[in-house]
mmCIF file of C-alpha atoms in Angstrom:
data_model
loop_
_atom_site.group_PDB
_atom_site.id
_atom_site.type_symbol
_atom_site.label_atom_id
_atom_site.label_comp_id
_atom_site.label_asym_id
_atom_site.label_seq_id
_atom_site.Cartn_x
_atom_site.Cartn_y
_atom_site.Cartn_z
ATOM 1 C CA UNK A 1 -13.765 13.174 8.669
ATOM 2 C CA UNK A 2 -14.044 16.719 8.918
ATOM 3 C CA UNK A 3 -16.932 16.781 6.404
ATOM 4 C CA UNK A 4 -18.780 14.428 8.893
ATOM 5 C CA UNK A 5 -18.585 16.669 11.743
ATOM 6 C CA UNK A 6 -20.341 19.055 9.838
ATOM 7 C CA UNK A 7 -17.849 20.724 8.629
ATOM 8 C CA UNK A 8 -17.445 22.703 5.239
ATOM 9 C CA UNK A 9 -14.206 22.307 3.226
ATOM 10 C CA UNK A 10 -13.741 23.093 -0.844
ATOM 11 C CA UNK A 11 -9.945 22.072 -2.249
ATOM 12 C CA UNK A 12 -8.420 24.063 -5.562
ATOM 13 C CA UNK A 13 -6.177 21.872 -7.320
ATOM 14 C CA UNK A 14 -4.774 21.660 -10.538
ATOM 15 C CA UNK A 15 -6.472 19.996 -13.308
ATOM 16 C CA UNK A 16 -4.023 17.839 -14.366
ATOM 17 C CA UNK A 17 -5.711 15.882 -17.020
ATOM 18 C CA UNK A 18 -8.127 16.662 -19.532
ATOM 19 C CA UNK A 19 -10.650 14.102 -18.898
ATOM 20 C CA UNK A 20 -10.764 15.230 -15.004
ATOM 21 C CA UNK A 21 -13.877 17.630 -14.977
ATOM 22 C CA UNK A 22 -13.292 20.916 -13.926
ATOM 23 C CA UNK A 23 -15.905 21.117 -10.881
ATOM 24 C CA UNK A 24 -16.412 18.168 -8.492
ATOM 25 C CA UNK A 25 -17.535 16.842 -5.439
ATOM 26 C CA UNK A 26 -15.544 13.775 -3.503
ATOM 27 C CA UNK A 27 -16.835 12.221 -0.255
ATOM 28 C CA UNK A 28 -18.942 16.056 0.389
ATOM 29 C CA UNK A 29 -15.575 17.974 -0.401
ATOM 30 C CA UNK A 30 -15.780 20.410 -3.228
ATOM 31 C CA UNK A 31 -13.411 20.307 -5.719
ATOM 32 C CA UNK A 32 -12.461 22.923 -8.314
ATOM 33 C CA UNK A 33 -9.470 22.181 -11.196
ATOM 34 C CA UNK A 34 -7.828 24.930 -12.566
ATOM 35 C CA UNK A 35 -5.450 24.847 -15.402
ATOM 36 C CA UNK A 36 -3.144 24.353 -17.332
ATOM 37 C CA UNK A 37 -3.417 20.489 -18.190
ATOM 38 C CA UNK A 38 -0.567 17.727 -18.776
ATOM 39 C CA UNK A 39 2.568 17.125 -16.695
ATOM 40 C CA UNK A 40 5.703 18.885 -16.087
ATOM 41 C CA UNK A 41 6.789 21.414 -13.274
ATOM 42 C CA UNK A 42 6.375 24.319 -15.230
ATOM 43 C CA UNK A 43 2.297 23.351 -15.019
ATOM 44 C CA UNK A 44 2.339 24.159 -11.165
ATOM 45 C CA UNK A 45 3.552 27.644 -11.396
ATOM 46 C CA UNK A 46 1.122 27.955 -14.484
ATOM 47 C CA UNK A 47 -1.698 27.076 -12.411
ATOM 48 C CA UNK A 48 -1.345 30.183 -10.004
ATOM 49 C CA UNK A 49 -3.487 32.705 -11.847
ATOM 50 C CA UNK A 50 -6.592 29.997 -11.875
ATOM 51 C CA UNK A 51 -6.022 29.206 -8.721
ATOM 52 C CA UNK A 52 -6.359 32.869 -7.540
ATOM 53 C CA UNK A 53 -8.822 33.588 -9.435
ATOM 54 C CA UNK A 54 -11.106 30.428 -8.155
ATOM 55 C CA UNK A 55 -9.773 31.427 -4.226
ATOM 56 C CA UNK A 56 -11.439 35.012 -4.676
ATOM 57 C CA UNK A 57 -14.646 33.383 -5.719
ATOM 58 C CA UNK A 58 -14.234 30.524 -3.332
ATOM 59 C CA UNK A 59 -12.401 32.595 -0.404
ATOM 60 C CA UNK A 60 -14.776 34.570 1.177
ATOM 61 C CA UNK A 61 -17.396 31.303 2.165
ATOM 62 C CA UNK A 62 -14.360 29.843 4.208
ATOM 63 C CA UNK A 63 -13.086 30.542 7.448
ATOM 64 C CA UNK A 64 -9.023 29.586 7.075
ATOM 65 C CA UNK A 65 -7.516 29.344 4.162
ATOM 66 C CA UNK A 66 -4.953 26.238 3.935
ATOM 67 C CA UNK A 67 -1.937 26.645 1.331
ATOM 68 C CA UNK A 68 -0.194 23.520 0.739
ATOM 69 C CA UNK A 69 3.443 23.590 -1.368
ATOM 70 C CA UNK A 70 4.723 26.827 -0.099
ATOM 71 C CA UNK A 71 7.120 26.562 -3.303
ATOM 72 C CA UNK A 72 4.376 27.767 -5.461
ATOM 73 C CA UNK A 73 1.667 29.024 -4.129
ATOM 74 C CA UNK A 74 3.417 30.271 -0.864
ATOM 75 C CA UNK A 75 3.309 33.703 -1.310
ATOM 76 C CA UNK A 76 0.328 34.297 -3.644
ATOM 77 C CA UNK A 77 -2.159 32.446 -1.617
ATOM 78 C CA UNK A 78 -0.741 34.864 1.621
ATOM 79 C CA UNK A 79 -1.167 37.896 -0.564
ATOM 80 C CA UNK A 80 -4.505 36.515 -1.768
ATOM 81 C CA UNK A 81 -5.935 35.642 1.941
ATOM 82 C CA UNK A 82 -4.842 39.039 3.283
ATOM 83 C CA UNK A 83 -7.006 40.433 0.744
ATOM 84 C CA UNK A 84 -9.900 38.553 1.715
ATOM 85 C CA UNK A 85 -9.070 38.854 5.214
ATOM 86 C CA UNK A 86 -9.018 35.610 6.386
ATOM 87 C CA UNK A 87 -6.416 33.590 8.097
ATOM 88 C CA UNK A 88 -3.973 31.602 6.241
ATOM 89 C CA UNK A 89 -1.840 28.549 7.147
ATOM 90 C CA UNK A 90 0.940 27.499 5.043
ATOM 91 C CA UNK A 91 1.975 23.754 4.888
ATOM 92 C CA UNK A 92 5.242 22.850 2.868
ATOM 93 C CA UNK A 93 4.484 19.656 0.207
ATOM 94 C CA UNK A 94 8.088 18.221 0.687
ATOM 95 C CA UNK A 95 11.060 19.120 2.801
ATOM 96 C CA UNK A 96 13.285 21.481 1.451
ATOM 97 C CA UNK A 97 10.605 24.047 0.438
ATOM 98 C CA UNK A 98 11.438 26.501 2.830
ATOM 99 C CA UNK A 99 15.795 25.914 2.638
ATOM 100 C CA UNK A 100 15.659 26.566 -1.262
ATOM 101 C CA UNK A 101 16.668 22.716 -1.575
ATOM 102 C CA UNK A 102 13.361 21.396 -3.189
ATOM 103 C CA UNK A 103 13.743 24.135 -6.022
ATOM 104 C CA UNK A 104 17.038 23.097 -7.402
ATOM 105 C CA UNK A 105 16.706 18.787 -6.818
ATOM 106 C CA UNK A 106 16.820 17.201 -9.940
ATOM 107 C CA UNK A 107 17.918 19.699 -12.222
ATOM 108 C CA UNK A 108 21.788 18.751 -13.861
ATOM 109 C CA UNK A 109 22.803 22.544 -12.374
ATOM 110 C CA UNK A 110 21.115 22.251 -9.717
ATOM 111 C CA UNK A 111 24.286 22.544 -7.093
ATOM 112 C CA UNK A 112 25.462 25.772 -9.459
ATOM 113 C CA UNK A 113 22.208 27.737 -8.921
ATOM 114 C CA UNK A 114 22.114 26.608 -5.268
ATOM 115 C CA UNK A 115 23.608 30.185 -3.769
ATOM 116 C CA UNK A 116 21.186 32.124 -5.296
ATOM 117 C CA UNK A 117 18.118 30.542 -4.944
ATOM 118 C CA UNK A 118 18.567 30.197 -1.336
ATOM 119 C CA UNK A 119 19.173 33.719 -0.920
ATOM 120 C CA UNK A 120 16.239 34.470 -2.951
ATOM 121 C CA UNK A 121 14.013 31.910 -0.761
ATOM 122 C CA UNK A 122 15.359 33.710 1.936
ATOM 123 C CA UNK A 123 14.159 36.737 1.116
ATOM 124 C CA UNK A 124 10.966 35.076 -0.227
ATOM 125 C CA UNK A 125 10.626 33.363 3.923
ATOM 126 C CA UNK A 126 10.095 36.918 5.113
ATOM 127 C CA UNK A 127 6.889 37.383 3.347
ATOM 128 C CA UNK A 128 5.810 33.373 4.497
ATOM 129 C CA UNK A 129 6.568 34.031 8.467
ATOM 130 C CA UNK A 130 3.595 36.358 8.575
ATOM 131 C CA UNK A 131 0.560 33.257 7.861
ATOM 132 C CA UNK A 132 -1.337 32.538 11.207
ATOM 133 C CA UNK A 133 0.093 28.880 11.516
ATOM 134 C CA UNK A 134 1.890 26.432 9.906
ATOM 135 C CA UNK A 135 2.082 22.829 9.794
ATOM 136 C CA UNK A 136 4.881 20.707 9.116
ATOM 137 C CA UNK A 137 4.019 16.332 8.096
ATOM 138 C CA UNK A 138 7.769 15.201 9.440
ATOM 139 C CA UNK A 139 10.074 16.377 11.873
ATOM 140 C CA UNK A 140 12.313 17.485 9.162
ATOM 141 C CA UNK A 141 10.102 19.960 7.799
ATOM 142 C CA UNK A 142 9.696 21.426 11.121
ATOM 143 C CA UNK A 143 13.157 22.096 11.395
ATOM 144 C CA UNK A 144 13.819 23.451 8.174
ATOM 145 C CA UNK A 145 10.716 26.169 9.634
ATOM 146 C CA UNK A 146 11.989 26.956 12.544
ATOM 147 C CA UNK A 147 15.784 27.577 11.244
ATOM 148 C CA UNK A 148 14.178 29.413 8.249
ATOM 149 C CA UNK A 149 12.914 32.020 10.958
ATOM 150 C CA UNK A 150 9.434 30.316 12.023
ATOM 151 C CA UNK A 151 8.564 30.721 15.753
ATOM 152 C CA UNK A 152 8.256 26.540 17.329
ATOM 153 C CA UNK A 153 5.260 27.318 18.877
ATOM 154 C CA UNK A 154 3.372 28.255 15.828
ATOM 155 C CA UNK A 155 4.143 25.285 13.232
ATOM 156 C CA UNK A 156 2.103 22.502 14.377
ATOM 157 C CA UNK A 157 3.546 18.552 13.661
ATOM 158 C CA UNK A 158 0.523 16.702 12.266
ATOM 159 C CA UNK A 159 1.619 13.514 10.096
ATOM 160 C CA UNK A 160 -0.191 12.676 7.391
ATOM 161 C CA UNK A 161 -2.874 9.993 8.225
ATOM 162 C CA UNK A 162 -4.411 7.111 6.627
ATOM 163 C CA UNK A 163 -7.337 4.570 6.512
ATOM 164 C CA UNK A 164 -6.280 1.994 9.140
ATOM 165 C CA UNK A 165 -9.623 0.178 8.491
ATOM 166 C CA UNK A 166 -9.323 0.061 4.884
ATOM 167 C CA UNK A 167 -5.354 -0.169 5.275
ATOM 168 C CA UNK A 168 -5.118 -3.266 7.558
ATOM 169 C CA UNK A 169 -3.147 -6.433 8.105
ATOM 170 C CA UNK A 170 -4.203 -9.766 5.761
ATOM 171 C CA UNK A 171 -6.759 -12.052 7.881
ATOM 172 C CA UNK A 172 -5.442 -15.685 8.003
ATOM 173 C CA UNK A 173 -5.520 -17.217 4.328
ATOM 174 C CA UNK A 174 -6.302 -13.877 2.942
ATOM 175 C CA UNK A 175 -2.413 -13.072 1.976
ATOM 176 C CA UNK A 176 -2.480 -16.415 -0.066
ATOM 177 C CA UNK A 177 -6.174 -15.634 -1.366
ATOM 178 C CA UNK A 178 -5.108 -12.488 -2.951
ATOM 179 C CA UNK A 179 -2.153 -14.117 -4.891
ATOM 180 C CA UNK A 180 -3.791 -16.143 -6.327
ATOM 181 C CA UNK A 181 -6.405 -13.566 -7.506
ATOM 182 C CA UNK A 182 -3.866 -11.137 -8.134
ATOM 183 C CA UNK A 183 -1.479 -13.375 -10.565
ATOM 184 C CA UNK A 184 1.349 -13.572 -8.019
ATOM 185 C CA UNK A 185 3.306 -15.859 -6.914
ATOM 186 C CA UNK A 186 4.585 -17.999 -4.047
ATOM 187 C CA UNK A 187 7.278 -17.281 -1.652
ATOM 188 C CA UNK A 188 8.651 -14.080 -0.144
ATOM 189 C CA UNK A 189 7.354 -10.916 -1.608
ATOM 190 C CA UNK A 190 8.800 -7.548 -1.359
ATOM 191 C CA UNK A 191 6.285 -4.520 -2.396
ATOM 192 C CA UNK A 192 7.239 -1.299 -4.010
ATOM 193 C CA UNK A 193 4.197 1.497 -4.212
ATOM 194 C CA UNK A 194 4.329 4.610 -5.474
ATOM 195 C CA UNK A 195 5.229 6.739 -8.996
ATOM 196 C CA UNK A 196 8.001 5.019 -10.623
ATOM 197 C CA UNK A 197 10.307 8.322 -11.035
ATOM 198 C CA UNK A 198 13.757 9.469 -10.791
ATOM 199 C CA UNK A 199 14.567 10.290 -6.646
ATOM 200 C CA UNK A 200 12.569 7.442 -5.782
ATOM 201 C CA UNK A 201 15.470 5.029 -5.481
ATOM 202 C CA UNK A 202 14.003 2.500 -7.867
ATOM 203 C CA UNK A 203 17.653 2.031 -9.771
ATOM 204 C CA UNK A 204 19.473 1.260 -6.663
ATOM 205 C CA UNK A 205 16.569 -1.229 -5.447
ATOM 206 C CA UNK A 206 17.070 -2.971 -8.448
ATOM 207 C CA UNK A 207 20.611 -3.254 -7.934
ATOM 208 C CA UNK A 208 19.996 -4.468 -4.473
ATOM 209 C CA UNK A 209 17.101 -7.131 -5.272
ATOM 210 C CA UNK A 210 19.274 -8.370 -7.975
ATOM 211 C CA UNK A 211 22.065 -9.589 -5.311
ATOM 212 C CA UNK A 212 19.657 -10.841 -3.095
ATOM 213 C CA UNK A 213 17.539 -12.492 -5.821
ATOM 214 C CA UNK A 214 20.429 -14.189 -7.086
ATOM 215 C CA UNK A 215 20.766 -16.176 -3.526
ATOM 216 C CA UNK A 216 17.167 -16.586 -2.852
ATOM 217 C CA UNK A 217 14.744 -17.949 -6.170
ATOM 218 C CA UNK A 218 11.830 -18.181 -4.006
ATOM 219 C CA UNK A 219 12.081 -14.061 -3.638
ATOM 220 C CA UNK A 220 9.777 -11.637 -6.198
ATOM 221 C CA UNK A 221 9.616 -8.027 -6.430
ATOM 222 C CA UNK A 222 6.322 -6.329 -7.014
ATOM 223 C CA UNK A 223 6.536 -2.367 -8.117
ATOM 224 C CA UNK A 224 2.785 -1.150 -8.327
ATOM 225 C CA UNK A 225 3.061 2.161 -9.744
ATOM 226 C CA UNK A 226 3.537 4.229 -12.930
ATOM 227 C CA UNK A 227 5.937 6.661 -14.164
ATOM 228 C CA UNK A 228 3.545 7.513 -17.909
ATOM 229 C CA UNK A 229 2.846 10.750 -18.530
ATOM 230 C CA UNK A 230 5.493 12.267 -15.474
ATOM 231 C CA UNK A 231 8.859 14.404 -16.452
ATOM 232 C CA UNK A 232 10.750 12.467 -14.087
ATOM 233 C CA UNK A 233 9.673 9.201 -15.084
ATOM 234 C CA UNK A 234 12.330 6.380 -14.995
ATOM 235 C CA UNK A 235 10.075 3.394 -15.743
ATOM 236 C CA UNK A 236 11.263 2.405 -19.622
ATOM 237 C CA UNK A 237 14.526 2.789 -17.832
ATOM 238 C CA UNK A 238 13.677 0.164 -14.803
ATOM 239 C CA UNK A 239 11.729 -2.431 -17.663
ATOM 240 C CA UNK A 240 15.018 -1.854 -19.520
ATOM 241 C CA UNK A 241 17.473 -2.415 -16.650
ATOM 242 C CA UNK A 242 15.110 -5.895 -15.386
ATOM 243 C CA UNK A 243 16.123 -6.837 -18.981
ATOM 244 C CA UNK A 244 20.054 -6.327 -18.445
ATOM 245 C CA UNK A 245 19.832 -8.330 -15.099
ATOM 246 C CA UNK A 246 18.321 -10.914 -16.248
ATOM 247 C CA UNK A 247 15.059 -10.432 -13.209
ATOM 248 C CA UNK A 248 11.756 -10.602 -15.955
ATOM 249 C CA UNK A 249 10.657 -13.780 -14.088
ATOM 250 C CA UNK A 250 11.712 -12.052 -10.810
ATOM 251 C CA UNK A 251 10.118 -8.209 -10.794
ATOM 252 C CA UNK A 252 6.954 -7.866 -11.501
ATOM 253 C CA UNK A 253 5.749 -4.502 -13.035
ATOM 254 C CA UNK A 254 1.856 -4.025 -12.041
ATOM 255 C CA UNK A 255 1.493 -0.645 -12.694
ATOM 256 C CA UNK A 256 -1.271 1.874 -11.583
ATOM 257 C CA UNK A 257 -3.610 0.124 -9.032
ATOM 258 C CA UNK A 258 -6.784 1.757 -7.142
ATOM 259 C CA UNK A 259 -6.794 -1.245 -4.702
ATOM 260 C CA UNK A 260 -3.459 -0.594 -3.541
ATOM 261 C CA UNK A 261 -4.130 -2.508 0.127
ATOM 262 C CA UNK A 262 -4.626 -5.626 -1.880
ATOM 263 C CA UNK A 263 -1.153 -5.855 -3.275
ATOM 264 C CA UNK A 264 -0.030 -4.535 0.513
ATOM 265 C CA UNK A 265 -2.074 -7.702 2.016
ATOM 266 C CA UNK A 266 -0.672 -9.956 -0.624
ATOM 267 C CA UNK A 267 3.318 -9.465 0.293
ATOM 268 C CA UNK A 268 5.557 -10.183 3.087
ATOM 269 C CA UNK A 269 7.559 -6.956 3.043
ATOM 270 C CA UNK A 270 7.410 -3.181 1.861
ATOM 271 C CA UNK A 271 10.583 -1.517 0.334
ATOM 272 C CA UNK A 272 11.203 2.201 0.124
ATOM 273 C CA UNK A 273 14.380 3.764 -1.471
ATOM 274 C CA UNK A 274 13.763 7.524 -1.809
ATOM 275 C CA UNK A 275 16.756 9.308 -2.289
ATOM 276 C CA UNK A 276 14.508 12.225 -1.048
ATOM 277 C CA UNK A 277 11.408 12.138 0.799
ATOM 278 C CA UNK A 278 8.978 14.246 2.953
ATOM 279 C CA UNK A 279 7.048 11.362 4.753
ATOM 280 C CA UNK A 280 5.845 8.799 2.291
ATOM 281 C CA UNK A 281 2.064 8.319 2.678
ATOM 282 C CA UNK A 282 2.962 5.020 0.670
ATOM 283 C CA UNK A 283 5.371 3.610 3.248
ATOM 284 C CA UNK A 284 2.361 4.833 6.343
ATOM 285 C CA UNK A 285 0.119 2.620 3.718
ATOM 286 C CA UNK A 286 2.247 -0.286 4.153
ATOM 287 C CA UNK A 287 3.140 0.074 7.630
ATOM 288 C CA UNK A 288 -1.222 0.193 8.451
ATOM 289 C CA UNK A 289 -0.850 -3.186 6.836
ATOM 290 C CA UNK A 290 0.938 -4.678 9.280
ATOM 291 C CA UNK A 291 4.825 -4.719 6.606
ATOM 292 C CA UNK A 292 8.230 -4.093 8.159
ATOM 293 C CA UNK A 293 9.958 -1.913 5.688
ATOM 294 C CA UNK A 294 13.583 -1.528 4.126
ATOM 295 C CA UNK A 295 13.716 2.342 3.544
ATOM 296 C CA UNK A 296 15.587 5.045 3.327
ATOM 297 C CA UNK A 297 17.190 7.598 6.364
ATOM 298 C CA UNK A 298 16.055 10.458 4.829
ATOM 299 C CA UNK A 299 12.936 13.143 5.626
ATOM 300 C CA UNK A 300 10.000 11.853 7.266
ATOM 301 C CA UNK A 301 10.764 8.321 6.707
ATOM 302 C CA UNK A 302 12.338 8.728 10.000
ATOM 303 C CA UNK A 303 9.092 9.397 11.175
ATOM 304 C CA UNK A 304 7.726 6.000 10.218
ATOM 305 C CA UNK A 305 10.510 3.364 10.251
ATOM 306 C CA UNK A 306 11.841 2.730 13.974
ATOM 307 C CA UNK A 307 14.905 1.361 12.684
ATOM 308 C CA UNK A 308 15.728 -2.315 14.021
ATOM 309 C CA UNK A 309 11.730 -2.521 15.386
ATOM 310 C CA UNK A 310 9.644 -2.115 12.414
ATOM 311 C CA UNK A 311 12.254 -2.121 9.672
ATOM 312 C CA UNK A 312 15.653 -1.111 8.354
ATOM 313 C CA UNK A 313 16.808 2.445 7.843
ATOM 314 C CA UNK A 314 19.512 2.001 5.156
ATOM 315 C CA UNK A 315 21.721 5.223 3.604
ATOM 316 C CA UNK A 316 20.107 6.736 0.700
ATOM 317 C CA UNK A 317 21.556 5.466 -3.161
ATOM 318 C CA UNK A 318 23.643 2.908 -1.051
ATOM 319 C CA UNK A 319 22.653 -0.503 -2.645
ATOM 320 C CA UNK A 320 24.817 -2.813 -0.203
ATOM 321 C CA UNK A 321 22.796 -1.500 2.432
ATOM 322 C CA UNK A 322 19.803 -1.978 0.997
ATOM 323 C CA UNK A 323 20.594 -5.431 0.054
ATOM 324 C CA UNK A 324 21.615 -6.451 3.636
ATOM 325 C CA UNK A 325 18.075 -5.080 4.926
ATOM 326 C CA UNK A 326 16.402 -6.955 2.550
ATOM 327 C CA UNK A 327 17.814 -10.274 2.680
ATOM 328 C CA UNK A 328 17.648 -9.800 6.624
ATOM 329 C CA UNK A 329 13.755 -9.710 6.179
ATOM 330 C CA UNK A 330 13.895 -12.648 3.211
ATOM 331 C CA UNK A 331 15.687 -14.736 5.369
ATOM 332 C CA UNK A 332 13.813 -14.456 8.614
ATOM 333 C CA UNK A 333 10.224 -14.984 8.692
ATOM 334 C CA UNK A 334 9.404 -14.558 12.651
ATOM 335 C CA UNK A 335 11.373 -11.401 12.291
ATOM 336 C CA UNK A 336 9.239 -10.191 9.364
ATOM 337 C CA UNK A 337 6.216 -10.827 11.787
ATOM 338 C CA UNK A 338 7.317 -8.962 15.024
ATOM 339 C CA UNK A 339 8.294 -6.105 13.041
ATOM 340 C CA UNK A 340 5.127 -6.192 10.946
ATOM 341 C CA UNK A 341 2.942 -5.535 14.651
ATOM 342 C CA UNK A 342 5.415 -2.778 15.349
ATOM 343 C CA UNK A 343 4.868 -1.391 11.822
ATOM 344 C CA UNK A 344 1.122 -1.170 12.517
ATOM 345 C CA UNK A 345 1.258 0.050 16.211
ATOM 346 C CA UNK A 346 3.541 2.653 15.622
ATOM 347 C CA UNK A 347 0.606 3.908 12.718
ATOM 348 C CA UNK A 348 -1.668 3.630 14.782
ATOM 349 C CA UNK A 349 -0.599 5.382 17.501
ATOM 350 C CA UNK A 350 0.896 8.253 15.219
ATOM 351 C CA UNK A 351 -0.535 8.014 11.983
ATOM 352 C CA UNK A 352 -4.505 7.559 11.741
ATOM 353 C CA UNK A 353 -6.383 9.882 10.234
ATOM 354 C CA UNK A 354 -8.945 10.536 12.027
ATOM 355 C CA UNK A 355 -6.344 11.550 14.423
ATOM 356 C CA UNK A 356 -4.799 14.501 12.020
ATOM 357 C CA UNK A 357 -8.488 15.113 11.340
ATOM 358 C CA UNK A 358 -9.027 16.244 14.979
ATOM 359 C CA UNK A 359 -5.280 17.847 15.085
ATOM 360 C CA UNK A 360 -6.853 19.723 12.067
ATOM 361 C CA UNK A 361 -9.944 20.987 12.993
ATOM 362 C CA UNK A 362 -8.323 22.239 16.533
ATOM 363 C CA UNK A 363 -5.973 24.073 14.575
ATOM 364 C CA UNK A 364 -8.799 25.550 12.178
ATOM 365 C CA UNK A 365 -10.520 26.777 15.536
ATOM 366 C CA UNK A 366 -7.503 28.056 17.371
ATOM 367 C CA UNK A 367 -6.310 30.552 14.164
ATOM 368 C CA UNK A 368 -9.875 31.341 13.027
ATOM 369 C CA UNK A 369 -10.594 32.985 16.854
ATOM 370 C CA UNK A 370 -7.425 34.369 17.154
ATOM 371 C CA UNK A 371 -7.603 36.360 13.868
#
């Protein structure tokens, strides 16, 4: 959106794949891919040197500089847009960044190490509070900012935005059309989207569908996503555990999709069990099209989910809870519906994109006068 206002914009990413060339252009936004390629954490900090390197050649044609995951390329890119003199806003990728949380999730000793990476981040959030602006996608990141030492009056709360023309509610027949050229079947359908990796909840959903499955035969569960080629990938685990529970004729695995929205306009309901979260662009996906959603209380998902009007909030890893959600939705079609509308106002009054494309641009103009 910005590009069609005239706009200028080129985006330094990591190449994460071979095949992926390493210069590109996307809807007039230039893209250049740095390395190292392949998966794994260790590839992000890797990828700082390229990065750099292609932000001093890049740099100096741009008017802001915009670092997203302050966890890596936080300090760096400040260092690196001081150099070129130009103003620099730092956005976090998930919450946690900016407590020390998101650097020790995951990892078996993590809660040992805790202490002194935070007082290392701490020391690190001196260096980050001197960017022009910051933005925050969730509530929760902003407050993590401002008790990290930010000033409130210079991180800016712009949710992430989506396609509400391309992500849409189903026209009438259209649900049932797209079943039937999608291979799935009748009934209620619940919707999963997103990688299929460890934090996402996946375990305890299917401990959850598997109690309400076993009241309800007319229910299916549809996870469109992939965990190949990720460290934290869970998915043989997930096929394996369907297996154990006896679900094969209940889950449906349909793996990495481009035409996400049709699998959105095919179900009745979207499910979301992160364990941790920053927003969810999937769950704003499903929301655009019009699905009430079981999901987590956790990070930005609060954002989203106005708990009891356009889904259930349910306590992360808890699957009781999540069952109960879930078979409240099953159970009650009308219910499904009124929630669905509230789903799709509430992204459309907060979550559009050309919305946080405006937000945006204001924000590029503000810091690039005042600097």
């Amino acid at each position: 959106d910005l590009v069609a206002r005239g706009d200028q914009a080129t985006v330094i990413t990591r190449r994460g794949e071979a095949s992926w060339p390493a210069e590109d252009e996307l809807d007039g936004i230039r893209v250049r891919r740095v390395p190292p390629t392949g998966p794994g954490r260790i590839g992000k900090y890797l990828m700082v040197p390229g990065a750099l390197r292609a932000l001093a050649r890049e740099g100096p044609g741009h008017e802001v500089i915009v670092v997203r995951s302050t966890r890596v390329l936080g300090v760096p890119g400040l260092l690196a847009s001081r150099a070129l003199g130009r103003p620099v806003i730092l956005q976090p990728e998930v919450n946690g960044e900016l407590s020390g949380e998101a650097f020790t999730w995951g990892w078996r000793r993590g809660r040992a190490l805790d202490p002194a990476v935070r007082g290392l981040v701490a020391v690190r959030n001196l260096w980050l509070r001197d960017a022009d602006a910051f933005v925050a996608m969730s509530r929760k990141i902003r407050e993590e900012m401002v008790e990290a030492g930010v000033e409130a009056e210079r991180v800016a709360l712009i949710h992430h935005g989506v396609d509400t023309a391309r992500f849409r509610p189903p026209e009438p027949g259209e649900r049932e059309a797209l079943r039937r050229s999608l291979g799935l079947p009748g009934g209620v359908l619940a919707v999963f989207t997103g990688r299929l990796l460890r934090g996402k909840g996946l375990e305890t959903l299917l401990a959850a569908f598997g109690a309400v499955a076993s009241a309800r035969p007319d229910v299916h569960l549809v996870l469109v996503g992939s965990g190949e080629g990720q460290l934290l990938s869970v998915e043989e685990d997930l096929r394996a555990e369907v297996g154990v529970r006896g679900l094969e004729d209940r889950v449906i695995f349909a793996g990495r999709q481009d035409a996400v929205e049709s699998y959105l306009r095919a179900s009745d309901l979207f499910v979301f069990p992160s364990i941790f979260e920053a927003l969810g662009i999937s769950l704003v996906e499903a929301a655009a099209c019009g699905l009430p959603a079981v999901a987590s209380r956790t990070g930005g998902i609060v954002d989203v989910v106005e708990d009891g009007q356009s889904g259930f909030l349910v306590t992360p890893g808890q699957a009781r809870e999540l069952a109960s959600g879930l078979a409240s939705l099953v159970r009650d079609a009308s219910r499904r519906e009124a929630m669905g509308d509230r789903a799709r106002e509430v992204t459309l009054a907060h979550f559009d994109e050309r919305d946080a494309a405006l937000r945006y641009r204001a924000l590029f103009r503000q810091v690039s006068a005042r600097r």
